[in-house]
PDB file of C-alpha atoms in Angstrom:
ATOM      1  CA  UNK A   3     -47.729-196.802 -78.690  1.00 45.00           C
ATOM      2  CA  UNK A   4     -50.192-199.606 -77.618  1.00 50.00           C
ATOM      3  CA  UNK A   5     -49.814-201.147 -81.203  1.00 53.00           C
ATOM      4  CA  UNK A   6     -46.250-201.754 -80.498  1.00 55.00           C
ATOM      5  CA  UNK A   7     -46.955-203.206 -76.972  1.00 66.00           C
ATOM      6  CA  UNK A   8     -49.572-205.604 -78.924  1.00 62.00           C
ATOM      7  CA  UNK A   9     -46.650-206.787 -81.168  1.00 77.00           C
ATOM      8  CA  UNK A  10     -44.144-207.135 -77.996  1.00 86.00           C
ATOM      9  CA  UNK A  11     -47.230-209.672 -76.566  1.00 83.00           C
ATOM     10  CA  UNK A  12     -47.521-211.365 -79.496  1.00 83.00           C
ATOM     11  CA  UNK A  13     -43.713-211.783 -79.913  1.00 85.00           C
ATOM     12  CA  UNK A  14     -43.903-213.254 -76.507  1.00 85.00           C
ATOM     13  CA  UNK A  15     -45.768-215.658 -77.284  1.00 84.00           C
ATOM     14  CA  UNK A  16     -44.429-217.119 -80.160  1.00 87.00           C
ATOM     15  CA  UNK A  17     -41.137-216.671 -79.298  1.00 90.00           C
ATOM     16  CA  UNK A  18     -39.190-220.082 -78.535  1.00 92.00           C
ATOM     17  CA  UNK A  19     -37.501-221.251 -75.490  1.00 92.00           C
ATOM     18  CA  UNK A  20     -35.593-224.381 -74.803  1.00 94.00           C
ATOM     19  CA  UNK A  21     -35.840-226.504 -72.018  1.00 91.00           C
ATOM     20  CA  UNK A  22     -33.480-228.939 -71.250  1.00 94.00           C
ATOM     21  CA  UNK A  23     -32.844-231.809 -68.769  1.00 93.00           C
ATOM     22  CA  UNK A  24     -29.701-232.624 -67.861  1.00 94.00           C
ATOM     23  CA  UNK A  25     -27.711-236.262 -65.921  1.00 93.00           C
ATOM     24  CA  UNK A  26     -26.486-234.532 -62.697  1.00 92.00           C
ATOM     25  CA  UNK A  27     -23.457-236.263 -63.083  1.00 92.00           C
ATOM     26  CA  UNK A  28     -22.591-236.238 -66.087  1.00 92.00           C
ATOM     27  CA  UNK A  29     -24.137-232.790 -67.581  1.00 90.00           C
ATOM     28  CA  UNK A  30     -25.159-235.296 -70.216  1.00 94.00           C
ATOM     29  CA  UNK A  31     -28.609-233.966 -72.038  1.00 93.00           C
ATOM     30  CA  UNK A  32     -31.560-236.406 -71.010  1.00 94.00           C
ATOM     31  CA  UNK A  33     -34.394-234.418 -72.826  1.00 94.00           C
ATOM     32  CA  UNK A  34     -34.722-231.498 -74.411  1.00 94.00           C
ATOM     33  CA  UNK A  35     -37.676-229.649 -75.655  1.00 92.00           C
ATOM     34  CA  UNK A  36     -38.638-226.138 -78.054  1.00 93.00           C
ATOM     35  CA  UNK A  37     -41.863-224.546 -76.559  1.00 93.00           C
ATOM     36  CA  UNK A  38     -43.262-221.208 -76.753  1.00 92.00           C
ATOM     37  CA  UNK A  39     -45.702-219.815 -74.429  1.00 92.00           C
ATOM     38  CA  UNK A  40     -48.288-220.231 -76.385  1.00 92.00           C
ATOM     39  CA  UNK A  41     -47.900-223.907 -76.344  1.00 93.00           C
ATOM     40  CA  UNK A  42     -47.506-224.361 -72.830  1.00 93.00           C
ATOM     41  CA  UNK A  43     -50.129-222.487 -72.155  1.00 94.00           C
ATOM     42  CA  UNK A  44     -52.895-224.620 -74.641  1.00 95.00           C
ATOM     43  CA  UNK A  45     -50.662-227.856 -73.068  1.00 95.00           C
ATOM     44  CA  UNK A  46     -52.530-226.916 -69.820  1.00 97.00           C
ATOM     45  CA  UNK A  47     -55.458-226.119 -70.709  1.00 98.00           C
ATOM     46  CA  UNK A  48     -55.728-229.147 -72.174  1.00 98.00           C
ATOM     47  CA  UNK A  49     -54.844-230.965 -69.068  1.00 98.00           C
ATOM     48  CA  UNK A  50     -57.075-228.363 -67.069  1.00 98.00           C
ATOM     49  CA  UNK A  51     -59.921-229.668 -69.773  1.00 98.00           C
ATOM     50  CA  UNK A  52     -58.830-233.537 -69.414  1.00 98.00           C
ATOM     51  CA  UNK A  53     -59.174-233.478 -65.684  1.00 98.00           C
ATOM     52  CA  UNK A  54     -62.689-231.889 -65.530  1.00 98.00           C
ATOM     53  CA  UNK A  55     -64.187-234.219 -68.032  1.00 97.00           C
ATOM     54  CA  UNK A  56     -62.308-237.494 -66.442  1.00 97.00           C
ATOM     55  CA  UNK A  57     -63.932-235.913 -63.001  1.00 95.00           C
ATOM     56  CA  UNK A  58     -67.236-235.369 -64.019  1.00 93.00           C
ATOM     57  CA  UNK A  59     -67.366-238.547 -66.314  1.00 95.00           C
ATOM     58  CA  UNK A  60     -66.088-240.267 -63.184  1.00 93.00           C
ATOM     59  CA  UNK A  61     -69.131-238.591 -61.124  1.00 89.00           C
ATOM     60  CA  UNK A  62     -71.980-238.814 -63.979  1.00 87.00           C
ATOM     61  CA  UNK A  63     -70.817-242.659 -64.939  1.00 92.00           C
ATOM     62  CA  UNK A  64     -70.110-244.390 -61.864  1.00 89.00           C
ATOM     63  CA  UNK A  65     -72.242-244.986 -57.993  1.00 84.00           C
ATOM     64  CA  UNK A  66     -70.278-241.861 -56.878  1.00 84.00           C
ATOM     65  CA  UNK A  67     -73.015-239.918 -57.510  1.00 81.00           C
ATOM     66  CA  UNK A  68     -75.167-241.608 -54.619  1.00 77.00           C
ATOM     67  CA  UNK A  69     -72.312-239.886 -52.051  1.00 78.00           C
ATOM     68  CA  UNK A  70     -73.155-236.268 -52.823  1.00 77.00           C
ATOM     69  CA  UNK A  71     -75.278-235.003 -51.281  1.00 75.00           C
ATOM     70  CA  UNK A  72     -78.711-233.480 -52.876  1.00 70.00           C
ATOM     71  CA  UNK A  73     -77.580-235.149 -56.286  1.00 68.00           C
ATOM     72  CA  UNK A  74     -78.770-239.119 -55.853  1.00 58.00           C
ATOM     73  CA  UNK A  75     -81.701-238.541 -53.977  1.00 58.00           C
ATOM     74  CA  UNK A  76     -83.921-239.168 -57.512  1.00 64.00           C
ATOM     75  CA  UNK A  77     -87.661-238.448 -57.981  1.00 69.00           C
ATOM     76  CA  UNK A  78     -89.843-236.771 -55.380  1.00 75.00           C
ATOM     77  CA  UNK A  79     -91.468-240.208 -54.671  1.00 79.00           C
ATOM     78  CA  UNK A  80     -88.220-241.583 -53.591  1.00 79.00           C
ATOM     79  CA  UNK A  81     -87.578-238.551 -51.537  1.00 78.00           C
ATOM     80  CA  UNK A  82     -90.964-239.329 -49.519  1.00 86.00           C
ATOM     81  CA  UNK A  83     -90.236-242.569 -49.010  1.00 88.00           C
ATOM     82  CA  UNK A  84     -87.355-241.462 -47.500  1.00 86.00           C
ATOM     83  CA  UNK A  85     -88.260-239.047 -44.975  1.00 90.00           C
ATOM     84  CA  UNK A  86     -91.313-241.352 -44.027  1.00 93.00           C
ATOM     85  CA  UNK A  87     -88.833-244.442 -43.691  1.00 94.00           C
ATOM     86  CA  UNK A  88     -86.579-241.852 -41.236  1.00 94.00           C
ATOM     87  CA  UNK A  89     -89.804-240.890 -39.309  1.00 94.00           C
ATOM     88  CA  UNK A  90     -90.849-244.168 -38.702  1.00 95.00           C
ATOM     89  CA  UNK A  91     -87.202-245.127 -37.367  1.00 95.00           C
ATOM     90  CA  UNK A  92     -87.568-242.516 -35.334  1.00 95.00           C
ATOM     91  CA  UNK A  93     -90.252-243.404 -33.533  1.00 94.00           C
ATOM     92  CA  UNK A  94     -89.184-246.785 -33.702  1.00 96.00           C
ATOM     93  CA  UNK A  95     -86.136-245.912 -31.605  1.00 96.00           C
ATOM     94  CA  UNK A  96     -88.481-244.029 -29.102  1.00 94.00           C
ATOM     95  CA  UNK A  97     -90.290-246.691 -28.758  1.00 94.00           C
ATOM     96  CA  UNK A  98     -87.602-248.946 -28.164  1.00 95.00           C
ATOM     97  CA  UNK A  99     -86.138-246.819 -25.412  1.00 94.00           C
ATOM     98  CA  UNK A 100     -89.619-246.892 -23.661  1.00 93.00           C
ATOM     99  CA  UNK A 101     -89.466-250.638 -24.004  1.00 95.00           C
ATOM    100  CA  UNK A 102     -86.167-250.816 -22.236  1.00 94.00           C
ATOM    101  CA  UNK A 103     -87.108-248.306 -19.625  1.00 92.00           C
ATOM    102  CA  UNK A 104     -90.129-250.691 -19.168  1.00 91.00           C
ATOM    103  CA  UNK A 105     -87.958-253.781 -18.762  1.00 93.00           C
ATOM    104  CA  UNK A 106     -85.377-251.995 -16.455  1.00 90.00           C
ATOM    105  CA  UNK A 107     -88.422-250.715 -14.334  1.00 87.00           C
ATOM    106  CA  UNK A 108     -89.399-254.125 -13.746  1.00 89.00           C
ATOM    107  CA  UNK A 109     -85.907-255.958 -13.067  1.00 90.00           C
ATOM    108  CA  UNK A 110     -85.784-253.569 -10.484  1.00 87.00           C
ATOM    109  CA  UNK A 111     -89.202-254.481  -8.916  1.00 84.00           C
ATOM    110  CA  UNK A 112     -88.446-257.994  -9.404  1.00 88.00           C
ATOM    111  CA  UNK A 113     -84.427-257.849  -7.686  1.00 88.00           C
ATOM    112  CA  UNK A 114     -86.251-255.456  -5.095  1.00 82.00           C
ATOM    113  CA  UNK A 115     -84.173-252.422  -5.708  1.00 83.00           C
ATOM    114  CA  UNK A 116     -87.021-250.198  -5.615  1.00 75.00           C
ATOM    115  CA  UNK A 117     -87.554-247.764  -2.512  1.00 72.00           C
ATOM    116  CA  UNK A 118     -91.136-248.329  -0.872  1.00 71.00           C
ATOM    117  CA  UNK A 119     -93.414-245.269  -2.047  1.00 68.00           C
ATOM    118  CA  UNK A 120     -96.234-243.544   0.338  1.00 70.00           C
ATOM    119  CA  UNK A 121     -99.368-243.946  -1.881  1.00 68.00           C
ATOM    120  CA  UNK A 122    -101.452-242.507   0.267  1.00 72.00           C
ATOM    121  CA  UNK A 123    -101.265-239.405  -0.478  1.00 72.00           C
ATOM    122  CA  UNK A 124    -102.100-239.927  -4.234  1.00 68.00           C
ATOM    123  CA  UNK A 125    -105.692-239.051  -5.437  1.00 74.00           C
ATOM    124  CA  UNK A 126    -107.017-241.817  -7.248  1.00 72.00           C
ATOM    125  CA  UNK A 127    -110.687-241.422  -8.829  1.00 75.00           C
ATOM    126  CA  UNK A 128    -112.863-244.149  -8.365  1.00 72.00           C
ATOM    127  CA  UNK A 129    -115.516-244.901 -11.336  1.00 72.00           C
ATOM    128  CA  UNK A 130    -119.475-244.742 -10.265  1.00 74.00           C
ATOM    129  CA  UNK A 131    -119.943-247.759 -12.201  1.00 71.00           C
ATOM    130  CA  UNK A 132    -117.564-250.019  -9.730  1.00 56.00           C
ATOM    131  CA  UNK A 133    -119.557-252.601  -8.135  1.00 60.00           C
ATOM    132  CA  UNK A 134    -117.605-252.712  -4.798  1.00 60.00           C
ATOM    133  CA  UNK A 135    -119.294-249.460  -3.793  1.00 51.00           C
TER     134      UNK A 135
END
């Protein structure tokens, strides 16, 4: 029984269909073609192939590969350099904001904006070595 199911696969497959493309308006044939499952079937896989190795070509070949991420990156020396260049941004951007807080600070002083504050109360040390003692 499951040798004659084998042949009804196989006769399947090799058995021929038409396909045919016909003017709308005038039922006039455009194209017509004879295919068989089995050649639609290795028509696109082909294609399915074709794509893949245009894609990855594409990938491999070109600067694409610098936007994935993990792939570009290159050696571990280049990776180092990286994270050191991102940690010294880093702190060159906190840095910065403590500059600008700085500057702000003293506009303020300088427009008079800033409310008077009671330093009395703060503790200051003075140093034994200070000569107005």
């Amino acid at each position: 029984m499951a040798l004659l199911q084998g042949n009804n696969t196989l006769k399947r497959l090799r058995s021929q269909y038409r396909l045919v493309i016909l003017n709308e308006d005038t039922y006039e044939e455009v194209v017509k073609f004879k295919l068989t499952r089995t050649s639609v079937y290795v028509l696109f896989s082909s294609v399915f192939v074709l794509m893949i190795s245009l894609t990855a070509a594409l990938i491999i070949l070109t600067p694409l590969k610098y936007y994935l991420p993990g792939v570009g990156l290159g050696n571990a020396k280049e990776i180092r350099e990286y994270k050191d260049l991102k940690l010294r941004t880093d702190s060159m951007e906190q840095a910065l904001k403590l500059q600008d807080q700085y500057v702000n600070s003293i506009k303020k002083v300088l427009q008079g904006k800033v409310t008077t504050m009671d330093t009395t109360k703060l503790k200051i040390k003075v140093p034994d070595n200070d000569p107005t003692n």
